[in-house]
Every structure is written in C-alpha cells, then in structure tokens.
Short mmCIF file of C-alpha atoms in Angstrom, two decimals:
data_model
loop_
_atom_site.label_atom_id
_atom_site.label_comp_id
_atom_site.label_asym_id
_atom_site.label_seq_id
_atom_site.Cartn_x
_atom_site.Cartn_y
_atom_site.Cartn_z
CA TYR A 937 117.11 125.12 87.92
CA ASP A 938 116.83 122.76 90.65
CA THR A 939 119.19 123.69 93.58
CA ASP A 940 118.40 120.82 95.92
CA SER A 941 121.40 118.72 96.25
CA ARG A 942 119.98 115.67 97.86
CA PHE A 943 119.24 112.14 96.72
CA ASP A 944 116.11 111.83 94.64
CA PHE A 945 114.48 108.22 96.73
CA PHE A 946 113.14 105.44 94.43
CA LEU A 947 111.22 103.23 96.44
CA SER A 948 110.32 99.96 94.49
CA ILE A 949 107.63 97.50 96.20
CA PRO A 950 106.72 94.03 94.67
CA ILE A 951 103.42 93.20 95.17
CA ALA A 952 101.78 89.79 94.70
CA ASP A 953 98.02 89.18 96.14
CA ARG A 954 98.66 91.31 99.10
CA PRO A 955 96.65 94.69 98.65
CA GLU A 956 96.26 95.27 102.13
CA HIS A 957 99.83 95.05 102.47
CA LEU A 958 100.59 97.45 100.03
CA LYS A 959 97.89 100.01 101.11
CA ASN A 960 99.75 100.02 104.76
CA CYS A 961 103.23 100.83 103.20
CA LEU A 962 102.01 103.09 100.71
CA GLU A 963 100.23 105.33 103.73
CA SER A 964 103.54 105.21 105.56
CA ILE A 965 105.34 106.29 102.63
CA TRP A 966 103.30 109.05 102.42
CA GLN A 967 102.66 109.72 105.97
CA LEU A 968 106.69 110.62 105.90
CA CYS A 969 106.48 112.81 103.47
CA GLN A 970 103.59 114.15 104.89
CA LEU A 971 105.29 114.45 108.41
CA TYR A 972 108.92 115.53 107.29
CA GLN A 973 108.59 117.35 103.84
CA TYR A 974 111.49 115.95 102.36
CA GLY A 975 112.31 117.67 99.37
CA GLY A 976 108.96 119.57 99.64
CA LYS A 977 106.58 119.84 96.88
CA LYS A 978 106.25 120.96 93.36
CA GLU A 979 103.35 120.94 91.19
CA GLY A 980 101.03 119.02 93.81
CA PHE A 981 103.71 116.20 94.12
CA PHE A 982 106.14 115.37 96.84
CA SER A 983 109.32 115.95 94.64
CA LYS A 984 112.12 113.72 95.99
CA VAL A 985 109.87 110.45 96.68
CA SER A 986 108.92 108.26 93.88
CA VAL A 987 107.45 104.77 94.32
CA ILE A 988 107.63 101.83 91.70
CA ILE A 989 104.89 99.28 92.38
CA ALA A 990 106.35 96.08 90.98
CA GLU A 991 103.19 94.14 90.04
CA ASP A 992 103.25 90.01 90.67
CA SER A 993 99.93 88.78 91.56
CA GLN A 994 97.95 86.12 89.59
CA PHE A 995 94.52 87.42 89.80
CA GLU A 996 92.73 90.40 88.30
CA LYS A 997 90.76 91.55 91.64
CA TYR A 998 94.66 92.11 93.31
CA ILE A 999 95.75 93.68 90.39
CA GLU A 1000 92.55 95.95 90.02
CA GLU A 1001 93.04 97.15 93.73
CA ASP A 1002 96.84 97.55 93.04
CA ILE A 1003 96.03 99.85 90.38
CA ARG A 1004 93.58 101.61 92.66
CA LEU A 1005 96.05 102.05 95.34
CA ALA A 1006 98.54 103.59 92.85
CA ASN A 1007 95.90 106.35 91.78
CA GLU A 1008 94.68 107.12 95.15
CA TYR A 1009 98.25 107.63 96.50
CA ARG A 1010 99.24 110.24 93.65
CA GLN A 1011 96.09 111.99 94.24
CA LYS A 1012 97.32 112.38 97.69
CA GLY A 1013 100.79 113.78 96.02
CA LEU A 1014 102.76 110.80 95.82
CA LYS A 1015 104.96 109.94 92.56
CA VAL A 1016 103.54 106.23 91.99
CA ILE A 1017 104.34 104.44 89.05
CA HIS A 1018 102.19 100.99 89.03
CA PHE A 1019 105.32 98.96 87.07
CA GLY A 1020 102.50 96.14 85.76
CA GLN A 1021 103.30 92.85 83.96
CA GLN A 1022 102.69 94.23 80.44
CA GLU A 1023 105.28 96.73 81.11
CA GLN A 1024 107.54 94.17 82.39
CA ARG A 1025 107.42 91.70 79.27
CA GLU A 1026 107.73 94.99 77.12
CA LEU A 1027 111.18 95.70 79.47
CA LEU A 1028 112.43 92.24 79.13
CA ALA A 1029 112.02 92.31 75.33
CA LYS A 1030 114.29 95.38 74.93
CA ILE A 1031 116.84 93.20 76.64
CA PRO A 1032 118.28 91.39 73.31
CA ALA A 1033 117.90 87.68 73.27
CA GLU A 1034 121.31 86.40 73.35
CA TYR A 1035 121.79 88.47 76.62
CA ARG A 1036 118.40 87.38 77.87
CA SER A 1037 119.59 83.41 77.97
CA GLY A 1038 122.78 84.72 80.43
CA LEU A 1039 120.68 86.14 82.47
CA LYS A 1040 117.93 83.52 83.55
CA SER A 1041 118.80 83.38 87.52
CA ILE A 1042 118.61 87.21 87.64
CA ILE A 1043 115.28 88.28 85.59
CA GLY A 1044 114.12 84.78 85.50
CA GLU A 1045 112.51 82.97 82.70
CA HIS A 1046 108.88 82.98 82.51
CA SER A 1047 105.90 81.55 80.46
CA MET A 1048 104.21 84.98 79.21
CA LYS A 1049 100.83 83.01 80.01
CA GLN A 1050 101.96 82.70 83.56
CA PHE A 1051 103.56 85.64 84.12
CA TYR A 1052 102.83 86.13 88.01
CA HIS A 1053 104.40 84.79 91.14
CA LYS A 1054 107.67 85.26 89.47
CA GLY A 1055 109.37 85.85 93.13
CA GLN A 1056 110.36 89.04 95.18
CA ALA A 1057 114.17 88.47 93.79
CA ILE A 1058 113.35 88.83 90.36
CA MET A 1059 110.69 91.18 90.62
CA ARG A 1060 113.19 93.40 92.58
CA ASN A 1061 115.78 93.04 89.55
CA LEU A 1062 113.02 93.69 87.30
CA SER A 1063 112.43 96.65 88.97
CA TYR A 1064 116.16 98.05 88.96
CA LEU A 1065 115.59 97.85 84.98
CA LYS A 1066 112.96 100.17 85.68
CA LEU A 1067 114.32 102.47 87.75
CA LEU A 1068 117.27 102.84 85.75
CA GLU A 1069 115.01 103.67 82.69
CA ILE A 1070 112.89 106.46 84.53
CA ALA A 1071 116.03 108.21 87.00
CA ASN A 1072 116.74 111.28 85.95
CA ASP A 1073 120.03 111.47 87.47
CA LYS A 1074 121.35 108.29 88.45
CA ASN A 1075 124.02 110.06 90.45
CA LYS A 1076 121.70 111.73 93.08
CA SER A 1077 119.07 108.90 93.15
CA LEU A 1078 118.88 105.83 95.84
CA PHE A 1079 117.18 102.95 95.07
CA TYR A 1080 115.43 101.50 98.17
CA PHE A 1081 113.61 98.03 97.97
CA VAL A 1082 110.75 97.58 100.53
CA ASP A 1083 108.46 94.70 101.35
CA SER A 1084 105.12 95.36 100.89
CA ASP A 1085 104.34 94.39 104.88
CA GLN A 1086 107.10 97.11 105.58
CA THR A 1087 106.02 100.49 107.23
CA PHE A 1088 108.34 103.19 108.38
CA GLN A 1089 107.28 103.69 112.04
CA VAL A 1090 109.08 102.88 115.03
CA ASN A 1091 107.69 100.75 118.09
CA VAL A 1092 108.10 102.45 121.40
CA ALA A 1093 106.71 101.62 125.03
CA SER A 1094 104.30 103.72 126.75
CA SER A 1095 102.68 104.21 129.41
CA ASN A 1096 99.27 103.04 127.70
CA GLY A 1097 101.54 100.11 125.74
CA ASP A 1098 103.50 100.05 122.74
CA LYS A 1099 102.58 102.18 119.81
CA ASN A 1100 103.89 102.71 116.54
CA ILE A 1101 105.06 106.12 115.54
CA TYR A 1102 106.41 107.95 112.71
CA ALA A 1103 109.59 108.89 114.76
CA LEU A 1104 112.48 108.76 112.12
CA ASN A 1105 113.03 110.92 109.17
CA TYR A 1106 114.23 108.07 106.91
CA PHE A 1107 114.94 109.67 103.49
CA TYR A 1108 116.88 112.66 105.66
CA THR A 1109 119.05 110.22 107.35
CA ILE A 1110 119.74 107.91 104.52
CA ASN A 1111 120.82 111.05 102.63
CA ARG A 1112 123.03 112.12 105.35
CA LEU A 1113 124.22 108.72 104.95
CA PHE A 1114 125.01 108.71 101.31
CA THR A 1115 126.31 112.33 101.49
CA GLU A 1116 128.52 112.49 104.63
CA ASN A 1117 130.15 109.14 104.81
#
C-alpha cells in the first residue's frame, strides 16, 4: 500500500526532428530526479515521475534516435514511454467517427501516410489522451507539458560568468502549489 500522498508527475514532451533537444530535456528531468529524489525509487525507477515522448518527427533517423534516448533514460531509472505515430493512430481510431469530425481543431485531421509535423498543440492534445489512458489515479496526477528545448535549470551569475544550475526542486514546489492552495 502506497502511503505517499504526493502527486505523480506525467511530463509530455512533443518532439519533431530534434533529438539533441530531447536529450538535453531528458537529462535535465533525470538530473532533477537524481538530485531531489521526489518520490524516491521503486523497483529501480523514480516512482513519481513519468515521461511521455510524443513523437512527431518526419524522418526515421530522428525517430530511431528518440527511441534510443527513451531506452537510455529508462535504463537510468526514469519511466519513459515513447508515444510513437502508430500508437497515436491507434488511439485516434478509438474515438468514434461521429466525435472525431467535431474534434478536428483539437486532434487534427492528418493523412495516415503523412502522419508527422502535426504541430505542438495537436501533439499536446494527443498526449493528453495518452496520459488519461496511463495515469493510475487521475486525482493524484499532474500532467506537465514540456517543450523539447526546455531544461529545469536556473541561470545564476557567478564570478566566473553565468551558470545554469539545478537550484529548484520543481516537482516538490509544484506539488506544494497544488496541495496547499
């Protein structure tokens, strides 16, 4: 029985043709987990933080690199799911056709042959459907959408020039915002 009442974080990273951004973002999330241990580890994984990589790349070489990065950070203990284009198609197929047409502005209308570069807003919405599917307790889950070029560092001035450091425990702070206010 889990007595930890803190929120579970589900971070969605829409990505298209930028594995170098994804690597920096995943590294930053992993560093936060390593440094601040939000929720601790269970069975080798950080228990309260999960990452969804929402794939929107056109080229196979970038998709393969994104999958490789997902596996690399999963081996480091970060729960990472690569939400690929085939899975996105399957998720969209679950929506009854009579609803899908009314949701075009939210989930898009894309050729199944050219199912890439749908845009960040549509990828965010598709991710939300996936997050709803995988979150165990929606009342104790926070969905956080992250740009692929985002890192969780703070820029501070020092005698040697500006430095980016992991000065904030983002998950703890956001958890407090949602539990105390």
